[in-house]
mmCIF file of C-alpha atoms in Angstrom:
data_model
loop_
_atom_site.group_PDB
_atom_site.id
_atom_site.type_symbol
_atom_site.label_atom_id
_atom_site.label_comp_id
_atom_site.label_asym_id
_atom_site.label_seq_id
_atom_site.Cartn_x
_atom_site.Cartn_y
_atom_site.Cartn_z
ATOM 1 C CA MET A 231 -2.794 -4.499 40.030
ATOM 2 C CA LYS A 232 -5.152 -3.957 37.059
ATOM 3 C CA VAL A 233 -2.659 -1.589 35.441
ATOM 4 C CA THR A 234 0.191 -4.046 35.939
ATOM 5 C CA LEU A 235 -1.874 -6.864 34.477
ATOM 6 C CA ALA A 236 -2.903 -4.747 31.485
ATOM 7 C CA LEU A 237 0.702 -3.850 30.743
ATOM 8 C CA ALA A 238 1.748 -7.468 31.059
ATOM 9 C CA LEU A 239 -0.938 -8.531 28.616
ATOM 10 C CA LEU A 240 0.069 -5.775 26.215
ATOM 11 C CA GLY A 241 3.682 -6.856 26.364
ATOM 12 C CA ALA A 242 2.708 -10.468 25.777
ATOM 13 C CA SER A 243 0.666 -9.534 22.683
ATOM 14 C CA VAL A 244 3.575 -7.584 21.175
ATOM 15 C CA PHE A 245 6.390 -9.937 22.078
ATOM 16 C CA ALA A 246 4.587 -12.997 20.769
ATOM 17 C CA ALA A 247 5.061 -11.650 17.235
ATOM 18 C CA ASP A 248 7.511 -13.310 14.876
ATOM 19 C CA GLU A 249 10.576 -11.363 13.751
ATOM 20 C CA LEU A 250 11.500 -11.546 10.067
ATOM 21 C CA THR A 251 14.354 -9.890 8.208
ATOM 22 C CA ALA A 252 14.127 -9.036 4.516
ATOM 23 C CA THR A 253 16.944 -9.364 1.997
ATOM 24 C CA PRO A 254 18.184 -6.421 -0.116
ATOM 25 C CA LEU A 255 17.080 -6.734 -3.752
ATOM 26 C CA ILE A 256 17.857 -3.319 -5.266
ATOM 27 C CA SER A 257 20.545 -1.254 -3.562
ATOM 28 C CA SER A 258 21.721 2.341 -3.830
ATOM 29 C CA SER A 259 24.499 1.186 -6.154
ATOM 30 C CA ASN A 260 22.260 -0.309 -8.852
ATOM 31 C CA THR A 261 18.876 1.374 -8.444
ATOM 32 C CA LYS A 262 17.177 3.400 -11.157
ATOM 33 C CA PHE A 263 14.643 4.827 -8.690
ATOM 34 C CA GLY A 264 14.828 8.054 -6.724
ATOM 35 C CA SER A 265 14.261 8.687 -3.041
ATOM 36 C CA ALA A 266 10.520 9.313 -3.611
ATOM 37 C CA ILE A 267 10.002 5.672 -4.671
ATOM 38 C CA GLU A 268 6.395 4.716 -3.873
ATOM 39 C CA GLY A 269 3.315 2.874 -5.091
ATOM 40 C CA ALA A 270 4.649 -0.692 -5.214
ATOM 41 C CA ALA A 271 2.185 -2.858 -7.168
ATOM 42 C CA VAL A 272 2.134 -6.243 -8.871
ATOM 43 C CA ASP A 273 0.824 -7.170 -12.322
ATOM 44 C CA LYS A 274 -0.665 -10.424 -13.582
ATOM 45 C CA ALA A 275 2.784 -11.833 -14.411
ATOM 46 C CA GLY A 276 4.062 -11.210 -10.882
ATOM 47 C CA VAL A 277 6.258 -8.257 -11.867
ATOM 48 C CA ILE A 278 6.542 -5.430 -9.314
ATOM 49 C CA TYR A 279 6.383 -1.750 -10.311
ATOM 50 C CA ALA A 280 6.928 1.528 -8.445
ATOM 51 C CA THR A 281 6.936 5.264 -9.035
ATOM 52 C CA ASN A 282 9.810 7.800 -9.156
ATOM 53 C CA PHE A 283 11.570 5.783 -11.851
ATOM 54 C CA GLY A 284 14.649 7.650 -13.058
ATOM 55 C CA ASP A 285 14.264 9.931 -10.034
ATOM 56 C CA VAL A 286 11.450 11.650 -11.957
ATOM 57 C CA LEU A 287 8.111 12.336 -10.248
ATOM 58 C CA THR A 288 6.148 11.848 -13.492
ATOM 59 C CA GLN A 289 7.449 8.327 -14.125
ATOM 60 C CA ALA A 290 6.695 4.777 -12.977
ATOM 61 C CA GLY A 291 8.892 1.799 -13.751
ATOM 62 C CA GLN A 292 9.477 -1.909 -13.428
ATOM 63 C CA VAL A 293 11.245 -3.015 -10.242
ATOM 64 C CA THR A 294 11.746 -6.748 -10.735
ATOM 65 C CA GLY A 295 13.386 -8.176 -13.813
ATOM 66 C CA SER A 296 14.956 -5.306 -15.701
ATOM 67 C CA GLN A 297 14.427 -1.864 -14.226
ATOM 68 C CA SER A 298 12.601 -0.155 -17.094
ATOM 69 C CA LEU A 299 10.022 2.543 -17.779
ATOM 70 C CA LEU A 300 6.325 1.658 -17.511
ATOM 71 C CA TYR A 301 4.661 5.072 -17.644
ATOM 72 C CA GLN A 302 5.495 8.723 -18.246
ATOM 73 C CA ALA A 303 2.837 11.312 -17.451
ATOM 74 C CA ALA A 304 2.314 13.797 -20.264
ATOM 75 C CA ASN A 305 1.874 16.742 -17.896
ATOM 76 C CA THR A 306 5.204 17.856 -16.425
ATOM 77 C CA THR A 307 3.488 19.021 -13.215
ATOM 78 C CA ALA A 308 2.126 15.532 -12.469
ATOM 79 C CA TYR A 309 3.224 13.605 -9.375
ATOM 80 C CA VAL A 310 2.451 9.919 -9.864
ATOM 81 C CA ASN A 311 2.222 7.892 -6.666
ATOM 82 C CA GLY A 312 -0.112 4.909 -6.102
ATOM 83 C CA ILE A 313 -0.397 2.087 -8.671
ATOM 84 C CA ARG A 314 -2.811 -0.846 -8.991
ATOM 85 C CA PHE A 315 -3.336 -3.462 -11.709
ATOM 86 C CA ASN A 316 -6.647 -5.082 -12.617
ATOM 87 C CA ILE A 317 -8.291 -7.394 -15.131
ATOM 88 C CA ASP A 318 -11.196 -5.661 -16.861
ATOM 89 C CA SER A 319 -14.555 -7.218 -17.789
ATOM 90 C CA SER A 320 -13.176 -8.376 -21.164
ATOM 91 C CA GLY A 321 -10.233 -10.187 -19.539
ATOM 92 C CA ALA A 322 -7.639 -7.567 -20.540
ATOM 93 C CA GLU A 323 -5.073 -6.262 -18.095
ATOM 94 C CA GLU A 324 -5.201 -2.599 -17.103
ATOM 95 C CA ALA A 325 -3.450 -0.361 -14.588
ATOM 96 C CA TYR A 326 -4.446 2.648 -12.511
ATOM 97 C CA ILE A 327 -1.969 5.340 -11.460
ATOM 98 C CA ALA A 328 -2.703 8.115 -8.965
ATOM 99 C CA ASP A 329 -1.587 11.676 -9.709
ATOM 100 C CA ALA A 330 -1.260 13.464 -6.363
ATOM 101 C CA ALA A 331 -0.635 16.882 -7.947
ATOM 102 C CA LEU A 332 -3.468 16.993 -10.485
ATOM 103 C CA HIS A 333 -6.194 15.310 -8.375
ATOM 104 C CA ARG A 334 -6.819 12.458 -10.795
ATOM 105 C CA VAL A 335 -6.280 8.774 -11.569
ATOM 106 C CA TYR A 336 -5.013 7.556 -14.942
ATOM 107 C CA ARG A 337 -6.145 4.309 -16.574
ATOM 108 C CA LEU A 338 -3.648 2.406 -18.725
ATOM 109 C CA THR A 339 -5.014 -0.053 -21.304
ATOM 110 C CA ASN A 340 -4.034 -1.958 -24.473
ATOM 111 C CA ARG A 341 -1.028 -3.690 -22.968
ATOM 112 C CA GLN A 342 1.730 -4.795 -25.324
ATOM 113 C CA GLY A 343 2.757 -8.236 -24.068
ATOM 114 C CA ALA A 344 2.571 -9.882 -20.648
ATOM 115 C CA ASP A 345 4.824 -7.346 -18.916
ATOM 116 C CA GLY A 346 5.127 -4.658 -21.572
ATOM 117 C CA ALA A 347 4.062 -1.045 -21.831
ATOM 118 C CA PHE A 348 0.450 0.009 -22.241
ATOM 119 C CA GLY A 349 -0.537 1.419 -25.613
ATOM 120 C CA SER A 350 -3.229 3.746 -24.322
ATOM 121 C CA ASN A 351 -3.780 5.921 -21.274
ATOM 122 C CA SER A 352 -6.491 8.333 -20.243
ATOM 123 C CA VAL A 353 -7.850 10.154 -17.211
ATOM 124 C CA PHE A 354 -10.089 7.627 -15.473
ATOM 125 C CA CYS A 355 -11.470 9.817 -12.691
ATOM 126 C CA GLN A 356 -10.791 13.254 -11.279
ATOM 127 C CA ASP A 357 -12.258 15.871 -8.982
ATOM 128 C CA GLU A 358 -10.769 19.129 -7.742
ATOM 129 C CA GLY A 359 -12.065 18.222 -4.286
ATOM 130 C CA ILE A 360 -9.745 15.205 -4.032
ATOM 131 C CA LEU A 361 -6.847 16.201 -1.770
ATOM 132 C CA GLN A 362 -4.282 14.244 -3.769
ATOM 133 C CA PRO A 363 -4.853 11.133 -4.309
ATOM 134 C CA ASN A 364 -1.955 9.408 -2.575
ATOM 135 C CA ASP A 365 -2.570 5.659 -2.624
ATOM 136 C CA LEU A 366 -5.110 3.361 -4.268
ATOM 137 C CA ALA A 367 -7.030 0.209 -3.386
ATOM 138 C CA ILE A 368 -9.277 -1.837 -5.655
ATOM 139 C CA ALA A 369 -12.347 -4.061 -5.397
ATOM 140 C CA PRO A 370 -11.965 -6.157 -8.568
ATOM 141 C CA SER A 371 -15.474 -7.653 -8.480
ATOM 142 C CA ALA A 372 -16.968 -4.207 -9.073
ATOM 143 C CA GLY A 373 -14.091 -2.580 -10.971
ATOM 144 C CA ARG A 374 -14.125 0.054 -8.236
ATOM 145 C CA ILE A 375 -11.106 1.889 -6.834
ATOM 146 C CA PHE A 376 -10.635 3.699 -3.523
ATOM 147 C CA LEU A 377 -8.395 6.731 -2.978
ATOM 148 C CA SER A 378 -6.647 8.199 0.060
ATOM 149 C CA GLY A 379 -4.949 11.567 0.393
ATOM 150 C CA MET A 380 -3.743 14.245 2.763
ATOM 151 C CA ASN A 381 -2.952 17.869 3.381
ATOM 152 C CA TYR A 382 0.044 17.866 5.728
ATOM 153 C CA THR A 383 -0.227 20.595 8.374
ATOM 154 C CA SER A 384 1.502 21.188 11.717
ATOM 155 C CA ASP A 385 -1.802 20.800 13.568
ATOM 156 C CA SER A 386 -4.035 18.365 11.762
ATOM 157 C CA VAL A 387 -7.806 18.578 11.750
ATOM 158 C CA VAL A 388 -10.552 16.458 10.269
ATOM 159 C CA GLY A 389 -10.505 17.386 6.603
ATOM 160 C CA ASN A 390 -6.715 17.075 6.251
ATOM 161 C CA GLY A 391 -7.367 13.550 5.035
ATOM 162 C CA ASP A 392 -10.001 12.101 2.749
ATOM 163 C CA LEU A 393 -11.427 8.890 1.313
ATOM 164 C CA TRP A 394 -12.906 8.732 -2.180
ATOM 165 C CA THR A 395 -14.165 6.033 -4.522
ATOM 166 C CA CYS A 396 -14.422 5.901 -8.310
ATOM 167 C CA ASP A 397 -16.815 3.383 -9.868
ATOM 168 C CA ASN A 398 -16.111 1.479 -13.074
ATOM 169 C CA THR A 399 -17.307 4.420 -15.170
ATOM 170 C CA GLY A 400 -14.882 6.812 -13.468
ATOM 171 C CA ALA A 401 -17.523 8.673 -11.437
ATOM 172 C CA ALA A 402 -15.846 10.018 -8.280
ATOM 173 C CA ARG A 403 -17.526 10.304 -4.877
ATOM 174 C CA ARG A 404 -16.176 11.340 -1.496
ATOM 175 C CA LEU A 405 -16.865 8.830 1.269
ATOM 176 C CA GLY A 406 -15.486 10.734 4.221
ATOM 177 C CA GLN A 407 -13.029 13.196 5.752
ATOM 178 C CA PHE A 408 -10.462 12.398 8.421
ATOM 179 C CA HIS A 409 -7.135 13.463 9.841
ATOM 180 C CA ARG A 410 -4.251 12.649 7.450
ATOM 181 C CA THR A 411 -4.981 9.493 5.439
ATOM 182 C CA ASN A 412 -2.406 7.478 3.527
ATOM 183 C CA GLY A 413 -2.350 3.659 3.401
ATOM 184 C CA ILE A 414 -5.476 2.026 2.009
ATOM 185 C CA GLU A 415 -6.455 -1.564 1.236
ATOM 186 C CA VAL A 416 -9.437 -3.873 0.673
ATOM 187 C CA SER A 417 -9.690 -7.329 2.268
ATOM 188 C CA PRO A 418 -9.674 -10.416 0.005
ATOM 189 C CA ASP A 419 -13.429 -10.968 0.487
ATOM 190 C CA GLU A 420 -14.048 -7.263 -0.286
ATOM 191 C CA LYS A 421 -16.047 -6.887 2.933
ATOM 192 C CA THR A 422 -13.556 -4.684 4.808
ATOM 193 C CA LEU A 423 -11.746 -1.496 3.824
ATOM 194 C CA TYR A 424 -8.636 -0.458 5.771
ATOM 195 C CA LEU A 425 -7.461 3.167 5.939
ATOM 196 C CA SER A 426 -4.593 4.735 7.869
ATOM 197 C CA GLU A 427 -5.143 7.936 9.846
ATOM 198 C CA SER A 428 -2.430 10.092 11.425
ATOM 199 C CA GLU A 429 -2.491 13.261 13.535
ATOM 200 C CA ASN A 430 -0.062 16.132 14.047
ATOM 201 C CA LYS A 431 0.065 18.543 16.969
ATOM 202 C CA GLY A 432 2.466 21.458 17.261
ATOM 203 C CA GLY A 433 4.429 20.168 14.294
ATOM 204 C CA ALA A 434 4.920 16.709 15.838
ATOM 205 C CA VAL A 435 3.248 13.453 14.817
ATOM 206 C CA VAL A 436 1.168 12.301 17.791
ATOM 207 C CA ALA A 437 -1.099 9.509 16.524
ATOM 208 C CA ASN A 438 -1.073 6.705 13.965
ATOM 209 C CA ARG A 439 -3.831 4.145 13.618
ATOM 210 C CA VAL A 440 -5.477 1.907 11.052
ATOM 211 C CA LEU A 441 -9.220 2.267 10.695
ATOM 212 C CA ALA A 442 -11.485 -0.500 9.426
ATOM 213 C CA PHE A 443 -14.894 -0.137 7.776
ATOM 214 C CA ASP A 444 -17.539 -2.561 6.610
ATOM 215 C CA LEU A 445 -17.488 -2.331 2.815
ATOM 216 C CA ASP A 446 -20.158 -2.860 0.181
ATOM 217 C CA ALA A 447 -17.994 -3.189 -2.926
ATOM 218 C CA ALA A 448 -20.867 -2.834 -5.397
ATOM 219 C CA SER A 449 -22.005 0.556 -4.111
ATOM 220 C CA GLY A 450 -18.683 1.634 -2.599
ATOM 221 C CA ASN A 451 -20.391 2.508 0.674
ATOM 222 C CA VAL A 452 -18.438 2.170 3.928
ATOM 223 C CA THR A 453 -20.013 1.865 7.385
ATOM 224 C CA ASN A 454 -19.164 0.831 10.944
ATOM 225 C CA LYS A 455 -15.936 2.815 11.302
ATOM 226 C CA ARG A 456 -13.688 1.374 14.002
ATOM 227 C CA VAL A 457 -10.030 1.329 15.081
ATOM 228 C CA PHE A 458 -8.314 -1.804 13.791
ATOM 229 C CA VAL A 459 -4.960 -1.012 15.424
ATOM 230 C CA ASP A 460 -3.578 2.016 17.291
ATOM 231 C CA PHE A 461 0.228 2.040 17.239
ATOM 232 C CA GLY A 462 0.444 4.287 20.280
ATOM 233 C CA THR A 463 -1.294 1.595 22.299
ATOM 234 C CA LEU A 464 0.264 -1.370 20.513
ATOM 235 C CA ASP A 465 3.978 -0.594 20.659
ATOM 236 C CA ASP A 466 4.372 3.091 21.574
ATOM 237 C CA THR A 467 5.164 4.161 17.978
ATOM 238 C CA ALA A 468 2.408 6.727 17.546
ATOM 239 C CA ALA A 469 5.006 9.223 16.255
ATOM 240 C CA THR A 470 5.938 6.990 13.291
ATOM 241 C CA ASP A 471 3.769 7.392 10.221
ATOM 242 C CA ILE A 472 1.940 4.614 8.437
ATOM 243 C CA ASP A 473 2.399 4.585 4.680
ATOM 244 C CA GLY A 474 1.334 1.866 2.210
ATOM 245 C CA MET A 475 -0.658 -1.230 3.215
ATOM 246 C CA ARG A 476 -1.406 -4.538 1.489
ATOM 247 C CA THR A 477 -3.265 -7.759 2.349
ATOM 248 C CA ASP A 478 -2.350 -11.319 1.515
ATOM 249 C CA ALA A 479 -4.832 -13.890 0.205
ATOM 250 C CA ALA A 480 -5.503 -15.132 3.744
ATOM 251 C CA GLY A 481 -6.533 -11.652 4.871
ATOM 252 C CA LYS A 482 -3.452 -10.607 6.858
ATOM 253 C CA LEU A 483 -2.736 -6.871 6.679
ATOM 254 C CA TYR A 484 0.846 -5.650 6.100
ATOM 255 C CA VAL A 485 1.432 -2.081 7.334
ATOM 256 C CA THR A 486 4.558 -0.032 6.575
ATOM 257 C CA ARG A 487 6.198 1.853 9.450
ATOM 258 C CA ASN A 488 7.780 4.818 7.666
ATOM 259 C CA GLY A 489 10.787 5.736 9.799
ATOM 260 C CA LEU A 490 11.269 2.501 11.728
ATOM 261 C CA GLY A 491 12.528 0.308 8.878
ATOM 262 C CA LYS A 492 9.768 -2.174 9.571
ATOM 263 C CA VAL A 493 6.498 -3.634 8.339
ATOM 264 C CA ALA A 494 3.928 -4.777 10.903
ATOM 265 C CA VAL A 495 1.721 -7.768 10.056
ATOM 266 C CA PHE A 496 -1.763 -8.280 11.494
ATOM 267 C CA ALA A 497 -4.269 -11.115 11.396
ATOM 268 C CA PRO A 498 -7.826 -10.178 10.279
ATOM 269 C CA SER A 499 -8.719 -10.173 13.979
ATOM 270 C CA GLY A 500 -6.294 -7.298 14.572
ATOM 271 C CA ASP A 501 -3.730 -9.412 16.411
ATOM 272 C CA LEU A 502 -0.097 -8.595 15.642
ATOM 273 C CA THR A 503 1.595 -11.636 14.092
ATOM 274 C CA ALA A 504 4.985 -10.373 12.865
ATOM 275 C CA TYR A 505 7.418 -7.527 12.350
ATOM 276 C CA ILE A 506 9.514 -7.505 9.171
ATOM 277 C CA THR A 507 12.776 -5.535 9.264
ATOM 278 C CA THR A 508 13.993 -3.884 6.047
ATOM 279 C CA PRO A 509 17.811 -3.668 6.290
ATOM 280 C CA SER A 510 18.245 -1.286 3.349
ATOM 281 C CA ILE A 511 15.335 1.039 4.181
ATOM 282 C CA ASP A 512 14.357 3.082 7.225
ATOM 283 C CA PHE A 513 11.495 4.937 5.533
ATOM 284 C CA VAL A 514 9.389 2.161 3.998
ATOM 285 C CA THR A 515 6.759 3.715 1.725
ATOM 286 C CA ASN A 516 4.927 0.825 0.086
ATOM 287 C CA LEU A 517 4.882 -2.886 -0.619
ATOM 288 C CA ASP A 518 3.294 -5.715 -2.590
ATOM 289 C CA PHE A 519 3.630 -9.441 -3.228
ATOM 290 C CA GLY A 520 5.070 -10.577 -6.565
ATOM 291 C CA GLY A 521 7.320 -13.157 -8.151
ATOM 292 C CA GLN A 522 6.463 -16.286 -10.108
ATOM 293 C CA ASP A 523 4.160 -17.623 -7.378
ATOM 294 C CA GLY A 524 2.993 -14.239 -6.084
ATOM 295 C CA THR A 525 4.485 -14.990 -2.648
ATOM 296 C CA ASP A 526 7.523 -12.670 -2.514
ATOM 297 C CA LEU A 527 6.903 -9.512 -0.469
ATOM 298 C CA HIS A 528 8.687 -6.507 -1.985
ATOM 299 C CA MET A 529 9.120 -3.384 0.174
ATOM 300 C CA VAL A 530 10.272 -0.047 -1.257
ATOM 301 C CA GLY A 531 11.612 3.178 0.223
ATOM 302 C CA ARG A 532 14.489 5.626 0.472
ATOM 303 C CA CYS A 533 17.874 3.901 0.734
ATOM 304 C CA LYS A 534 19.358 3.954 4.224
ATOM 305 C CA ASP A 535 22.927 4.459 2.947
ATOM 306 C CA ASN A 536 22.071 7.097 0.314
ATOM 307 C CA ASP A 537 18.951 9.162 0.864
ATOM 308 C CA THR A 538 18.881 10.348 -2.766
ATOM 309 C CA LYS A 539 18.153 6.811 -4.004
ATOM 310 C CA GLY A 540 15.267 4.331 -3.809
ATOM 311 C CA CYS A 541 15.866 0.776 -2.560
ATOM 312 C CA VAL A 542 13.898 -2.486 -2.557
ATOM 313 C CA ASP A 543 14.029 -5.307 0.026
ATOM 314 C CA VAL A 544 12.266 -8.662 -0.305
ATOM 315 C CA VAL A 545 11.097 -11.631 1.746
ATOM 316 C CA LYS A 546 10.647 -14.606 -0.567
ATOM 317 C CA GLY A 547 7.979 -17.269 -0.165
ATOM 318 C CA LEU A 548 6.196 -15.400 2.617
ATOM 319 C CA ALA A 549 2.523 -15.647 1.611
ATOM 320 C CA LEU A 550 0.322 -15.457 -1.469
ATOM 321 C CA GLY A 551 -0.533 -11.812 -2.052
ATOM 322 C CA ARG A 552 -4.138 -10.776 -2.379
ATOM 323 C CA ALA A 553 -3.476 -8.784 -5.582
ATOM 324 C CA SER A 554 -1.579 -11.678 -7.171
ATOM 325 C CA SER A 555 -4.383 -14.060 -6.255
ATOM 326 C CA ASP A 556 -7.064 -11.759 -7.701
ATOM 327 C CA LEU A 557 -5.184 -11.134 -10.946
ATOM 328 C CA ARG A 558 -4.498 -14.839 -11.540
ATOM 329 C CA LYS A 559 -8.072 -15.853 -10.765
ATOM 330 C CA SER A 560 -9.325 -13.204 -13.170
ATOM 331 C CA LYS A 561 -7.386 -14.610 -16.082
ATOM 332 C CA GLY A 562 -9.063 -18.001 -15.683
ATOM 333 C CA GLY A 563 -6.065 -19.926 -14.417
ATOM 334 C CA GLU A 564 -5.513 -21.575 -11.086
ATOM 335 C CA THR A 565 -3.981 -19.625 -8.269
ATOM 336 C CA PRO A 566 -0.869 -21.199 -6.710
ATOM 337 C CA ALA A 567 -1.388 -22.539 -3.225
ATOM 338 C CA PRO A 568 -0.204 -20.412 -0.298
ATOM 339 C CA PRO A 569 2.910 -21.618 1.540
ATOM 340 C CA LEU A 570 2.584 -23.973 4.473
ATOM 341 C CA PRO A 571 1.561 -22.389 7.804
ATOM 342 C CA GLY A 572 4.268 -20.261 9.376
ATOM 343 C CA CYS A 573 6.060 -17.092 8.424
ATOM 344 C CA GLY A 574 8.730 -18.524 6.143
ATOM 345 C CA LYS A 575 12.341 -19.581 6.393
ATOM 346 C CA THR A 576 13.554 -16.219 7.622
ATOM 347 C CA GLY A 577 11.127 -16.051 10.537
ATOM 348 C CA ARG A 578 12.104 -16.655 14.094
ATOM 349 C CA ALA A 579 9.863 -16.477 17.135
ATOM 350 C CA ARG A 580 10.505 -13.585 19.452
ATOM 351 C CA LYS A 581 11.457 -14.769 22.896
#
């Protein structure tokens, strides 16, 4: 009886989630991105960027508006991946780009126009002990970034994933070692850090969960490690990897399901609130909110109909993104109000 009741409650928690469907924005026929498209990130103007522009691993480019080059790494062995934008202490916009091959993060400064190229770039932080880095998160109040990374093996062990932080001077420090780590994000109040952790056994993926930590943004210290969501328990998708993660301004966490063509959405409590289907993409790698009001969720990944290309799907007017909110607050202007309660026009309650 207890088992039956537990399963019934589990089913109720999953099937109460809303179902949303995104709309294709960039297709295989008009994309300028390759299949390794990653690192979706928004700037102050609401423009979305991603890596693998021109199907080149050393390049990042603009997704929305005109598809154009943002950054080209000088070193031909670089592999740029995660991107984040920030407003520095002087009020100027800057960007950070992770280099997974050279174990470093670049800082782009001296921007030419609201959505133009950056005039200067330099190595912000690096350490040979950093596994990659793969993805980035940022605590704007402290000018501090957080880095995830992995060493993919057939049988994962603690140490195949790591978590690092770099303070506003670029000093790097390892915060912990884990099984494979990938998606990473900071809550809007900068009190929680989220980190994905995955496990392999015998060449198969056997576990995928999101960890949560209490965060002190000033020092970068993380404590009170706990499981925020375990996908094996939630919906029996332990074998599907987590990739990028983002929060909205209300604190909801958006988690890519790389291989399912979905994004799972969670309240700060850990309750599942929605699934978003990406019709053009099975392997969703990353996401962020952009657009004029910062409320359009853009999801990137390998095109379903041509696996040599990178596609982008969007849900418009979904929620105010945390990054958009932070960037607009930092420039001294008012942040647009979030949409009315609910998941948006494309949402429909699951029966």
